[in-house]
CSV table of C-alpha atoms and ligand atoms in Angstrom, one decimal:
chain,number,residue,atom,x,y,z
A,135,MET,CA,-66.5,58.0,-76.9
A,136,LYS,CA,-64.9,56.6,-73.5
A,137,THR,CA,-67.0,55.2,-70.6
A,138,ASP,CA,-66.3,53.3,-67.5
A,139,VAL,CA,-68.7,50.8,-67.7
A,140,PHE,CA,-70.6,50.1,-71.1
A,141,ILE,CA,-74.1,48.1,-70.9
A,142,SER,CA,-75.4,46.8,-74.2
A,143,GLY,CA,-79.2,46.5,-73.4
A,144,GLY,CA,-81.7,48.9,-71.2
A,145,GLY,CA,-84.3,46.4,-70.1
A,146,ILE,CA,-84.8,46.3,-66.5
A,147,GLY,CA,-81.4,44.8,-65.6
A,148,GLY,CA,-79.1,46.8,-67.6
A,149,LEU,CA,-81.1,49.9,-66.3
A,150,CYS,CA,-80.9,49.2,-62.6
A,151,LEU,CA,-77.3,48.6,-63.0
A,152,ALA,CA,-76.7,51.7,-64.9
A,153,LEU,CA,-78.8,53.5,-62.1
A,154,LYS,CA,-76.6,52.1,-59.3
A,155,LEU,CA,-73.4,52.6,-61.0
A,156,ALA,CA,-74.6,56.4,-61.9
A,157,LYS,CA,-75.6,57.3,-58.4
A,158,ASN,CA,-72.1,56.0,-57.1
A,159,GLY,CA,-70.2,58.0,-59.3
A,160,VAL,CA,-69.0,55.7,-62.1
A,161,ASP,CA,-69.4,56.9,-65.8
A,162,VAL,CA,-71.8,54.5,-67.3
A,163,THR,CA,-73.2,54.1,-70.9
A,164,VAL,CA,-76.0,52.0,-72.0
A,165,ALA,CA,-77.1,51.4,-75.6
A,166,GLU,CA,-81.0,50.3,-76.1
A,167,ARG,CA,-81.8,49.0,-79.4
A,168,LEU,CA,-85.5,50.1,-79.2
A,169,PRO,CA,-86.1,53.8,-79.8
A,170,GLY,CA,-89.3,53.7,-77.5
A,171,PRO,CA,-91.4,51.5,-75.2
A,172,SER,CA,-91.8,48.1,-76.1
A,173,PRO,CA,-95.3,47.1,-76.9
A,174,ILE,CA,-94.5,43.0,-75.5
A,175,TYR,CA,-95.6,42.2,-72.0
A,176,LYS,CA,-92.7,41.1,-69.6
A,177,GLY,CA,-92.2,40.8,-66.0
A,178,GLU,CA,-94.7,43.4,-63.7
A,179,LEU,CA,-94.6,41.5,-60.2
A,180,LEU,CA,-91.6,43.5,-58.0
A,181,GLN,CA,-90.5,40.9,-55.0
A,182,PRO,CA,-90.0,42.6,-51.6
A,183,LYS,CA,-86.0,42.1,-52.2
A,184,SER,CA,-86.3,44.4,-55.5
A,185,LEU,CA,-88.2,46.7,-53.6
A,186,GLU,CA,-85.8,47.1,-50.8
A,187,ILE,CA,-83.1,47.3,-53.7
A,188,PHE,CA,-85.0,50.4,-55.1
A,189,SER,CA,-85.6,51.8,-51.7
A,190,ASP,CA,-81.8,52.0,-51.5
A,191,LEU,CA,-81.9,53.6,-55.2
A,192,GLN,CA,-84.5,56.1,-53.9
A,193,VAL,CA,-87.0,55.3,-56.3
A,194,LEU,CA,-89.3,53.4,-54.3
A,195,ASN,CA,-91.5,56.2,-53.7
A,196,GLN,CA,-91.9,57.0,-57.5
A,197,ILE,CA,-92.8,53.1,-58.1
A,198,MET,CA,-95.4,52.7,-54.9
A,199,ASP,CA,-96.9,56.2,-56.9
A,200,HIS,CA,-97.6,54.3,-60.1
A,201,GLY,CA,-97.5,50.7,-58.6
A,202,HIS,CA,-100.4,48.3,-57.2
A,203,LYS,CA,-99.6,46.7,-53.7
A,204,ILE,CA,-99.9,42.9,-53.2
A,205,GLU,CA,-100.0,41.8,-49.7
A,206,ASN,CA,-101.0,38.0,-50.2
A,207,LEU,CA,-101.8,35.5,-52.6
A,208,GLN,CA,-104.8,33.7,-53.0
A,209,LEU,CA,-104.7,30.0,-54.4
A,210,GLN,CA,-108.2,28.6,-55.4
A,211,GLU,CA,-108.4,25.0,-56.2
A,212,LEU,CA,-111.7,24.1,-58.2
A,213,ASN,CA,-113.0,20.7,-59.5
A,214,SER,CA,-113.7,19.7,-63.2
A,215,GLN,CA,-116.9,21.6,-63.0
A,216,TYR,CA,-115.3,24.7,-61.7
A,217,LYS,CA,-116.9,24.4,-58.3
A,218,ARG,CA,-114.7,25.8,-55.6
A,219,LEU,CA,-112.9,22.9,-53.7
A,220,ASN,CA,-110.5,25.0,-51.3
A,221,GLU,CA,-108.9,27.9,-51.0
A,222,SER,CA,-105.4,28.9,-49.5
A,223,ILE,CA,-103.9,32.6,-48.6
A,224,LEU,CA,-100.2,32.9,-48.5
A,225,TYR,CA,-99.1,36.4,-47.0
A,226,TYR,CA,-96.1,38.6,-48.1
A,227,THR,CA,-96.7,40.3,-44.7
A,228,HIS,CA,-94.9,37.5,-42.7
A,229,LEU,CA,-91.9,38.3,-44.0
A,230,PRO,CA,-89.1,40.3,-42.1
A,231,SER,CA,-88.9,43.2,-44.2
A,232,ASP,CA,-89.8,47.1,-44.4
A,233,THR,CA,-91.4,46.4,-47.6
A,234,PRO,CA,-93.5,43.1,-46.9
A,235,TYR,CA,-95.3,42.9,-49.8
A,236,ALA,CA,-95.0,42.7,-53.7
A,237,VAL,CA,-95.9,45.4,-56.5
A,238,MET,CA,-97.4,45.4,-59.9
A,239,ILE,CA,-96.5,47.6,-62.2
A,240,HIS,CA,-96.3,48.4,-65.8
A,241,HIS,CA,-93.3,47.2,-67.0
A,242,GLU,CA,-92.3,50.0,-69.3
A,243,LYS,CA,-93.6,52.5,-66.5
A,244,LEU,CA,-91.1,50.9,-64.3
A,245,LYS,CA,-88.3,51.4,-66.8
A,246,GLU,CA,-89.1,55.0,-67.6
A,247,LEU,CA,-88.9,55.7,-63.8
A,248,ILE,CA,-85.5,54.1,-63.5
A,249,ARG,CA,-84.4,56.1,-66.5
A,250,LYS,CA,-85.7,58.9,-65.0
A,251,ARG,CA,-83.8,58.9,-61.7
A,252,ALA,CA,-80.9,57.6,-63.5
A,253,GLY,CA,-81.0,61.1,-65.9
A,254,ASN,CA,-80.3,63.2,-62.5
A,255,PHE,CA,-76.7,62.1,-62.6
A,256,PRO,CA,-74.8,63.8,-65.3
A,257,ASN,CA,-72.4,60.4,-65.8
A,258,PHE,CA,-75.4,58.5,-66.9
A,259,HIS,CA,-75.7,58.4,-70.9
A,260,TYR,CA,-78.6,56.4,-72.5
A,261,LEU,CA,-78.3,55.7,-76.2
A,262,LYS,CA,-81.9,54.8,-77.4
A,263,GLY,CA,-82.6,53.3,-80.6
A,264,THR,CA,-78.9,52.1,-80.8
A,265,VAL,CA,-77.8,48.3,-81.3
A,266,CYS,CA,-74.5,47.0,-79.7
A,267,GLU,CA,-73.4,45.1,-83.2
A,268,ARG,CA,-70.4,43.5,-81.8
A,269,ILE,CA,-67.6,43.6,-79.2
A,270,GLU,CA,-63.7,43.8,-79.8
A,271,GLY,CA,-61.5,43.8,-76.9
A,272,GLN,CA,-62.3,46.7,-74.8
A,273,THR,CA,-64.5,48.5,-77.6
A,274,ALA,CA,-68.2,48.0,-78.2
A,275,TYR,CA,-69.4,49.1,-82.0
A,276,VAL,CA,-72.7,50.5,-81.8
A,277,LYS,CA,-75.5,51.8,-84.7
A,278,ASN,CA,-77.9,54.2,-84.2
A,279,ARG,CA,-80.8,52.4,-86.4
A,280,GLU,CA,-82.4,55.7,-87.7
A,281,THR,CA,-79.6,57.5,-88.5
A,282,LYS,CA,-77.5,54.4,-89.4
A,283,LYS,CA,-74.6,56.0,-87.8
A,284,GLU,CA,-72.1,53.8,-86.7
A,285,SER,CA,-69.6,54.7,-83.4
A,286,MET,CA,-67.3,52.8,-81.2
A,287,ILE,CA,-67.1,53.2,-77.3
A,288,GLU,CA,-64.4,52.0,-75.3
A,289,SER,CA,-64.8,50.8,-71.9
A,290,THR,CA,-63.1,49.3,-68.9
A,291,PHE,CA,-65.9,47.0,-68.3
A,292,ILE,CA,-68.4,45.5,-71.0
A,293,ILE,CA,-72.0,44.2,-69.5
A,294,GLY,CA,-74.4,42.1,-71.7
A,295,ALA,CA,-77.9,42.7,-70.3
A,296,GLU,CA,-79.5,41.9,-73.9
A,297,GLY,CA,-82.0,39.4,-72.5
A,298,ARG,CA,-82.1,36.2,-74.3
A,299,THR,CA,-80.3,36.7,-77.1
A,300,SER,CA,-76.9,38.4,-76.2
A,301,VAL,CA,-74.4,39.7,-78.4
A,302,THR,CA,-71.8,39.8,-75.3
A,303,ARG,CA,-72.7,36.0,-74.5
A,304,ASP,CA,-71.9,35.4,-78.2
A,305,ARG,CA,-68.7,37.0,-77.9
A,306,MET,CA,-68.0,35.1,-74.8
A,307,GLY,CA,-68.4,32.1,-77.1
A,308,ILE,CA,-71.3,30.6,-74.7
A,309,THR,CA,-74.3,29.0,-75.9
A,310,VAL,CA,-77.6,28.1,-74.0
A,311,GLU,CA,-79.5,24.9,-73.8
A,312,GLU,CA,-83.0,25.8,-73.4
A,313,GLU,CA,-85.3,23.7,-71.6
A,314,THR,CA,-88.9,24.0,-72.8
A,315,TYR,CA,-92.3,23.0,-70.9
A,316,ASN,CA,-95.2,21.1,-72.4
A,317,HIS,CA,-97.4,24.3,-71.9
A,318,HIS,CA,-97.5,27.8,-73.1
A,319,PHE,CA,-99.4,30.7,-71.6
A,320,LEU,CA,-101.6,33.5,-73.0
A,321,THR,CA,-101.1,36.5,-71.3
A,322,VAL,CA,-103.3,39.8,-71.7
A,323,THR,CA,-104.1,43.0,-69.4
A,324,PHE,CA,-107.9,44.0,-69.2
A,325,PRO,CA,-110.0,46.0,-67.0
A,326,ARG,CA,-110.7,44.2,-63.3
A,327,PRO,CA,-113.4,44.3,-61.0
A,328,ASP,CA,-113.1,46.2,-57.8
A,329,SER,CA,-112.9,43.2,-55.5
A,330,LEU,CA,-110.0,42.0,-57.4
A,331,THR,CA,-107.0,43.6,-55.2
A,332,GLU,CA,-104.7,40.7,-54.4
A,333,GLY,CA,-102.9,38.1,-56.4
A,334,LYS,CA,-104.9,35.3,-57.3
A,335,ILE,CA,-104.0,31.8,-58.9
A,336,ILE,CA,-107.0,29.5,-59.6
A,337,SER,CA,-106.7,26.0,-61.0
A,338,ASN,CA,-108.6,22.6,-61.5
A,339,ASP,CA,-107.4,19.4,-63.1
A,340,HIS,CA,-107.1,20.9,-66.4
A,341,ALA,CA,-106.7,24.4,-66.5
A,342,PHE,CA,-104.8,27.4,-64.7
A,343,LEU,CA,-105.4,31.2,-64.6
A,344,GLY,CA,-103.2,33.7,-62.8
A,345,LEU,CA,-104.7,37.1,-61.9
A,346,PHE,CA,-102.3,40.0,-60.8
A,347,PRO,CA,-104.0,43.5,-60.5
A,348,LEU,CA,-102.3,46.5,-61.9
A,349,PRO,CA,-102.8,50.0,-61.2
A,350,ASP,CA,-105.3,51.9,-62.9
A,351,ASN,CA,-108.1,49.3,-62.3
A,352,GLN,CA,-106.3,46.7,-64.6
A,353,VAL,CA,-105.6,43.2,-64.2
A,354,ARG,CA,-102.8,41.0,-65.8
A,355,SER,CA,-103.7,37.6,-66.5
A,356,VAL,CA,-101.7,34.4,-67.7
A,357,TYR,CA,-103.9,31.3,-68.7
A,358,LEU,CA,-101.9,28.1,-69.4
A,359,ILE,CA,-102.5,26.3,-72.7
A,360,PRO,CA,-100.7,23.3,-74.2
A,361,ALA,CA,-97.8,23.7,-76.3
A,362,GLY,CA,-98.8,24.2,-79.8
A,363,GLU,CA,-102.6,24.8,-79.1
A,364,PHE,CA,-102.6,28.6,-79.6
A,365,LYS,CA,-103.0,28.5,-83.5
A,366,LYS,CA,-105.9,26.5,-83.1
A,367,LEU,CA,-107.3,28.5,-80.3
A,368,ARG,CA,-106.9,31.5,-82.5
A,369,LYS,CA,-109.3,30.0,-85.3
A,370,GLU,CA,-112.2,30.2,-82.5
A,371,PRO,CA,-114.2,33.3,-81.9
A,372,ILE,CA,-112.9,35.7,-79.3
A,373,SER,CA,-115.8,34.7,-76.9
A,374,THR,CA,-114.1,31.4,-76.5
A,375,PHE,CA,-111.3,32.9,-75.0
A,376,HIS,CA,-113.8,34.9,-72.5
A,377,GLN,CA,-115.5,31.6,-71.5
A,378,LEU,CA,-112.1,29.8,-70.4
A,379,TYR,CA,-111.5,33.0,-68.1
A,380,ILE,CA,-115.3,33.3,-66.7
A,381,ASN,CA,-115.1,29.3,-66.1
A,382,MET,CA,-112.4,29.8,-64.1
A,383,CYS,CA,-113.3,33.3,-62.3
A,384,PRO,CA,-117.1,34.0,-62.9
A,385,GLU,CA,-116.3,37.7,-61.5
A,386,LEU,CA,-114.7,38.4,-64.9
A,387,ASP,CA,-117.6,38.4,-66.5
A,388,GLY,CA,-118.1,42.0,-67.9
A,389,TYR,CA,-114.6,42.6,-67.9
A,390,VAL,CA,-112.7,40.1,-69.9
A,391,GLN,CA,-115.1,41.0,-72.8
A,392,HIS,CA,-112.8,44.2,-73.2
A,393,ILE,CA,-110.7,42.1,-75.1
A,394,GLU,CA,-112.2,42.4,-78.5
A,395,SER,CA,-109.9,40.4,-80.5
A,396,TRP,CA,-107.2,37.9,-80.4
A,397,LYS,CA,-104.8,40.8,-81.5
A,398,PRO,CA,-103.6,41.8,-77.9
A,399,ILE,CA,-103.3,38.3,-76.4
A,400,GLN,CA,-99.6,37.4,-76.1
A,401,LEU,CA,-98.2,34.2,-76.3
A,402,MET,CA,-95.5,33.4,-73.8
A,403,VAL,CA,-93.2,30.4,-74.4
A,404,PRO,CA,-91.7,29.4,-70.8
A,405,GLN,CA,-87.9,28.3,-71.0
A,406,ARG,CA,-85.4,27.7,-68.5
A,407,TYR,CA,-81.6,27.9,-69.1
A,408,HIS,CA,-78.5,29.2,-66.7
A,409,ILE,CA,-74.9,29.5,-68.2
A,410,ASP,CA,-72.2,28.3,-66.4
A,411,THR,CA,-70.0,31.3,-65.9
A,412,TYR,CA,-71.3,34.8,-65.8
A,413,THR,CA,-68.0,36.6,-66.4
A,414,GLN,CA,-64.9,36.4,-68.5
A,415,ASN,CA,-62.1,38.9,-68.4
A,416,HIS,CA,-63.4,42.4,-68.7
A,417,LEU,CA,-67.0,41.0,-69.8
A,418,ALA,CA,-70.1,39.9,-67.7
A,419,LEU,CA,-73.6,38.9,-68.0
A,420,LEU,CA,-76.5,39.4,-66.2
A,421,GLY,CA,-80.4,38.8,-66.2
A,422,ASP,CA,-81.9,36.8,-69.1
A,423,ALA,CA,-78.7,37.0,-70.9
A,424,ALA,CA,-77.2,34.8,-68.2
A,425,HIS,CA,-80.6,32.8,-67.0
A,426,THR,CA,-84.3,32.5,-68.0
A,427,VAL,CA,-86.9,31.2,-65.7
A,428,HIS,CA,-90.2,29.3,-65.9
A,429,PRO,CA,-92.5,32.6,-65.1
A,430,MET,CA,-94.9,30.6,-62.7
A,431,ALA,CA,-93.5,32.1,-59.5
A,432,GLY,CA,-92.7,35.6,-61.1
A,433,GLU,CA,-89.2,35.8,-60.6
A,434,GLY,CA,-87.5,36.8,-63.7
A,435,MET,CA,-87.5,40.4,-64.0
A,436,ASN,CA,-86.6,40.1,-59.9
A,437,MET,CA,-83.4,38.0,-60.8
A,438,ALA,CA,-82.4,40.7,-63.3
A,439,ILE,CA,-82.7,43.2,-60.5
A,440,GLN,CA,-81.1,41.3,-57.7
A,441,ASP,CA,-78.0,40.6,-60.3
A,442,ALA,CA,-77.8,44.4,-61.1
A,443,ASP,CA,-77.7,45.0,-57.5
A,444,VAL,CA,-74.7,42.9,-56.9
A,445,LEU,CA,-73.0,43.5,-59.7
A,446,GLY,CA,-73.4,47.5,-59.4
A,447,GLU,CA,-72.1,47.3,-55.8
A,448,LEU,CA,-69.3,45.5,-56.8
A,449,LEU,CA,-68.0,47.8,-59.6
A,450,SER,CA,-68.9,50.6,-57.7
A,451,ASP,CA,-66.5,49.6,-54.8
A,452,MET,CA,-64.0,48.7,-57.9
A,453,PHE,CA,-64.1,52.2,-59.0
A,454,LYS,CA,-64.0,53.9,-55.5
A,455,GLN,CA,-60.9,51.8,-54.4
A,456,GLU,CA,-59.3,51.8,-57.7
A,457,ARG,CA,-59.1,48.1,-57.6
A,458,LEU,CA,-59.8,47.6,-61.4
A,459,SER,CA,-58.5,43.8,-61.8
A,460,THR,CA,-61.1,41.8,-63.6
A,461,VAL,CA,-60.5,38.9,-61.0
A,462,ASN,CA,-62.5,40.9,-58.9
A,463,LEU,CA,-65.7,40.2,-61.3
A,464,GLU,CA,-65.7,36.8,-59.7
A,465,TRP,CA,-67.3,38.0,-56.6
A,466,PHE,CA,-70.3,38.5,-58.8
A,467,PRO,CA,-71.2,34.8,-59.6
A,468,LYS,CA,-70.2,33.8,-56.5
A,469,VAL,CA,-72.9,35.7,-54.7
A,470,ARG,CA,-75.3,35.4,-57.3
A,471,ARG,CA,-75.1,32.0,-59.0
A,472,SER,CA,-76.5,29.5,-56.1
A,473,ARG,CA,-79.4,32.0,-55.5
A,474,VAL,CA,-80.3,31.6,-59.1
A,475,THR,CA,-79.8,28.3,-59.1
A,476,TYR,CA,-82.3,27.5,-56.2
A,477,GLN,CA,-85.0,30.0,-57.7
A,478,LEU,CA,-84.7,28.4,-61.0
A,479,PHE,CA,-85.5,25.0,-59.1
A,480,ILE,CA,-88.6,26.5,-57.1
A,481,SER,CA,-90.2,27.9,-60.1
A,482,HIS,CA,-89.8,24.7,-62.2
A,483,LEU,CA,-91.3,22.8,-59.3
A,484,SER,CA,-94.1,25.3,-59.6
A,485,ALA,CA,-94.5,25.0,-63.0
A,486,LEU,CA,-94.6,21.0,-62.7
A,487,ALA,CA,-97.4,21.3,-60.0
A,488,TYR,CA,-99.7,23.0,-62.5
A,489,SER,CA,-98.6,21.6,-65.8
A,490,TYR,CA,-100.2,18.0,-65.9
A,491,PRO,CA,-103.8,17.3,-66.2
A,492,TYR,CA,-104.4,14.9,-63.8
A,493,LYS,CA,-107.1,14.5,-60.9
A,494,THR,CA,-104.5,13.3,-58.3
A,495,ILE,CA,-102.0,15.9,-59.1
A,496,ARG,CA,-105.0,18.5,-58.4
A,497,TRP,CA,-105.5,16.8,-55.0
A,498,LEU,CA,-102.2,16.6,-54.0
A,499,ARG,CA,-101.6,20.6,-54.8
A,500,GLY,CA,-104.4,21.7,-53.1
A,501,ASN,CA,-104.0,19.7,-49.9
A,502,GLY,CA,-100.2,20.3,-50.0
A,503,VAL,CA,-101.1,24.4,-50.6
A,504,LYS,CA,-103.7,24.1,-47.6
A,505,ARG,CA,-101.1,22.6,-45.6
A,506,MET,CA,-98.4,25.1,-46.5
A,507,GLU,CA,-101.0,28.0,-45.5
A,508,LYS,CA,-101.4,26.4,-42.2
A,509,ASP,CA,-97.9,25.4,-41.5
A,510,PRO,CA,-95.8,28.4,-40.1
A,511,ILE,CA,-92.4,27.1,-41.5
A,512,LEU,CA,-93.7,25.8,-45.0
A,513,HIS,CA,-95.7,29.3,-45.2
A,514,PHE,CA,-92.6,31.3,-44.3
A,515,LYS,CA,-90.1,29.5,-46.5
A,516,GLN,CA,-92.3,29.6,-49.4
A,517,MET,CA,-92.7,33.4,-49.2
A,518,LEU,CA,-89.1,34.0,-48.1
A,519,ASN,CA,-88.0,31.8,-51.0
A,520,VAL,CA,-89.8,33.6,-53.9
A,521,SER,CA,-89.4,37.0,-52.3
A,522,GLY,CA,-85.6,37.4,-52.8
A,523,LEU,CA,-85.0,38.2,-49.4
A,524,GLY,CA,-83.4,35.0,-48.0
A,525,VAL,CA,-83.1,31.0,-48.9
A,526,TRP,CA,-84.3,28.5,-46.3
A,527,LYS,CA,-84.5,25.3,-48.5
A,528,GLU,CA,-87.4,22.9,-47.9
A,529,THR,CA,-86.3,19.5,-46.2
A,530,ILE,CA,-87.5,15.9,-46.1
A,531,VAL,CA,-89.4,16.7,-42.8
A,532,ASP,CA,-91.3,19.8,-44.5
A,533,ARG,CA,-92.1,17.6,-47.3
A,534,MET,CA,-93.8,15.2,-45.0
A,535,VAL,CA,-95.6,17.9,-43.2
A,536,MET,CA,-96.8,19.0,-46.6
A,537,ALA,CA,-98.1,15.4,-47.5
A,538,GLY,CA,-99.8,15.0,-44.1
A,539,LEU,CA,-97.4,12.3,-42.9
A,540,LEU,CA,-96.1,14.6,-40.1
A,541,PRO,CA,-98.6,17.2,-38.0
A,542,LEU,CA,-98.5,20.8,-38.4
A,543,ARG,CA,-95.9,22.8,-36.3
A,544,ASP,CA,-96.7,25.6,-33.8
A,545,GLU,CA,-96.1,29.4,-34.3
A,546,ASN,CA,-92.9,29.6,-32.2
A,547,ALA,CA,-91.3,27.4,-35.3
A,548,THR,CA,-90.2,30.6,-37.0
A,549,SER,CA,-89.2,33.0,-34.2
A,550,ASN,CA,-85.9,33.6,-35.5
A,551,LYS,CA,-87.2,34.8,-39.1
A,552,ARG,CA,-84.9,37.6,-39.4
A,553,GLU,CA,-81.7,35.4,-39.2
A,554,LYS,CA,-83.1,34.0,-42.4
A,555,ARG,CA,-82.4,36.9,-44.4
A,556,PHE,CA,-79.4,37.4,-46.5
A,557,THR,CA,-77.3,39.7,-44.4
A,558,ARG,CA,-75.4,42.8,-46.2
A,559,GLU,CA,-72.2,40.5,-45.6
A,560,GLU,CA,-73.8,37.8,-47.7
A,561,ASP,CA,-74.9,40.2,-50.3
A,562,TYR,CA,-71.7,42.1,-50.6
A,563,PRO,CA,-68.8,39.8,-49.2
A,564,TRP,CA,-66.0,41.1,-50.8
A,565,LYS,CA,-66.7,44.4,-48.2
A,566,VAL,CA,-66.0,42.1,-45.5
A,567,GLY,CA,-62.3,43.0,-44.2
A,568,ARG,CA,-59.7,45.1,-45.9
A,569,GLY,CA,-58.2,44.7,-49.1
A,570,THR,CA,-60.2,41.9,-50.4
A,571,LEU,CA,-60.5,43.4,-53.9
A,572,GLN,CA,-57.2,43.3,-56.1
X,637,LIG,C1,-93.1,37.9,-73.4
X,637,LIG,C2,-92.4,37.8,-71.9
X,637,LIG,C3,-93.4,37.8,-70.9
X,637,LIG,C4,-92.8,37.7,-69.4
X,637,LIG,N1,-93.3,37.6,-68.3
X,637,LIG,C5,-93.0,37.7,-67.4
X,637,LIG,C6,-93.5,37.8,-66.1
X,637,LIG,O1,-95.0,37.8,-65.9
X,637,LIG,N2,-93.1,37.5,-64.9
X,637,LIG,C7,-91.7,37.6,-64.5
X,637,LIG,O2,-91.0,37.7,-63.5
X,637,LIG,N3,-91.0,37.6,-65.7
X,637,LIG,C8,-91.5,37.7,-67.0
X,637,LIG,N4,-90.6,37.7,-68.0
X,637,LIG,C9,-89.3,37.9,-67.8
X,637,LIG,C10,-88.9,38.9,-67.4
X,637,LIG,O3,-89.5,40.4,-68.3
X,637,LIG,C11,-87.4,39.1,-67.7
X,637,LIG,O4,-86.8,38.0,-66.8
X,637,LIG,C12,-86.8,40.2,-67.6
X,637,LIG,O5,-87.3,41.5,-68.2
X,637,LIG,C13,-85.2,40.2,-67.7
X,637,LIG,O6,-84.7,41.4,-67.7
X,637,LIG,P1,-83.3,41.7,-68.7
X,637,LIG,O7,-83.2,43.2,-68.6
X,637,LIG,O8,-82.6,40.7,-68.4
X,637,LIG,O9,-83.8,41.5,-70.0
X,637,LIG,P2,-84.8,42.1,-71.2
X,637,LIG,O10,-86.1,42.7,-70.3
X,637,LIG,O11,-84.9,41.3,-72.6
X,637,LIG,O12,-84.0,43.4,-71.6
X,637,LIG,C14,-82.9,43.3,-72.6
X,637,LIG,C15,-83.0,44.8,-73.4
X,637,LIG,O13,-81.8,44.5,-74.1
X,637,LIG,C16,-82.1,45.3,-75.5
X,637,LIG,N5,-81.1,44.6,-76.5
X,637,LIG,C17,-81.2,43.3,-76.9
X,637,LIG,N6,-79.9,43.2,-77.7
X,637,LIG,C18,-79.4,44.3,-78.0
X,637,LIG,C19,-78.1,44.9,-78.3
X,637,LIG,N7,-77.6,44.0,-79.4
X,637,LIG,N8,-78.0,46.2,-78.5
X,637,LIG,C20,-78.9,46.7,-77.7
X,637,LIG,N9,-80.1,46.4,-76.7
X,637,LIG,C21,-80.2,45.3,-77.2
X,637,LIG,C22,-83.7,44.7,-75.6
X,637,LIG,O14,-84.2,45.5,-76.5
X,637,LIG,C23,-84.2,44.9,-74.5
X,637,LIG,O15,-84.7,46.3,-74.2
X,637,LIG,C24,-91.4,37.7,-69.6
X,637,LIG,C25,-90.7,37.7,-70.7
X,637,LIG,C26,-90.7,37.7,-71.8
X,637,LIG,C27,-90.2,37.7,-73.0
């Protein structure tokens, strides 16, 4: 079998890339190891930039039909006895975008919608239950896990989108150095009270609970535990787990009890790595195969989608202009690497802010977030940087305002919001001027 682009891995990154290529007339083949939906929780929060990408891919309406819109994030700080100390609200609606909100959607539903949209194009080929076993030159060797049938797929470009364990990355001879954290997360979905419609992060000096409403009156939750604690915790009756949640958020009483055993509760082990190069000859890596991020800021899935958008546009232009030199692939890391580095950094900072059980840290965090809510520059920077729409880095002055060493600024300070967005030229710089591609 021959194809223009072979994608190893039909996760969110691989599918977004495939849809973009198929829509632009490139022949694309995806091999996905799993035969059907995965029972494992993965990213479910779509940030505004990803929503803009889905709008371009003409799949946003379907996503909105199956998603839950989130316009703000409520950050509550409690004392050690779970009494509320303060609450701050950060708004996506301040962002300069046609989609100034986030959307929660079940991960497998999102993949299904993208696959369905891509299926409208005859040049999209999806091989489910098919594992990419190895790559030699321009050829990928794949095997259907049920029939055990092996086949060869020849292609001009091969993209590794296999997530954390990547055959393509191995083929490129790249190893990753994972950084781990002092904490893990328990994550589980259950029915939610009607009042819980926005994102909520509740913390005190020894606990952290994140609540993100899903459609169908459900909520995805993440609860921070010290690394290694899960084994011990699982020996307790499930009512211990219920009580941890109810302590932090009494409104969950009567809802969290729908979790009747430890079985559906998944352990999430945060990691961080970022490889030095995303491309090698005709090979490229995207999403978790290239970088993985602490989940605190909800960026992992969005980074995979944003990688796919840039790489997809680049490959589409290369085929359209018949400029197939592998040198052109370098535009992909040129655009994405520094953005990813910054997103890894802000996710890491958020992780640090919530992962140490000290009252001083709680106090600094509570005050800092309160000032972030009130200061228009800090507020806007925070939401812009997590949204993926742009990067406006924090300065020493910002940090001093946050710490209360300098006064809050006035509203006019962010009048130039649109200018802080990435432009089309910054997203796809090879389009600027003629003959840029070789
Ligand atoms: C348990 C867990 C919870 C998470 N929760 C969050 C969250 O709350 N928020 C957030 O933003 N991010 C979260 N993430 C991260 C987020 O889901 C990922 O960043 C995102 O899914 C990355 O997309 P991807 O397409 O690069 O990789 P993946 O989603 O991992 O997809 C890779 C796909 O490739 C397939 N594959 C692998 N090897 C092969 C092969 N050799 N041949 C064929 N197919 C192959 C796999 O079956 C899989 O379907 C979580 C991740 C995990 C693991």
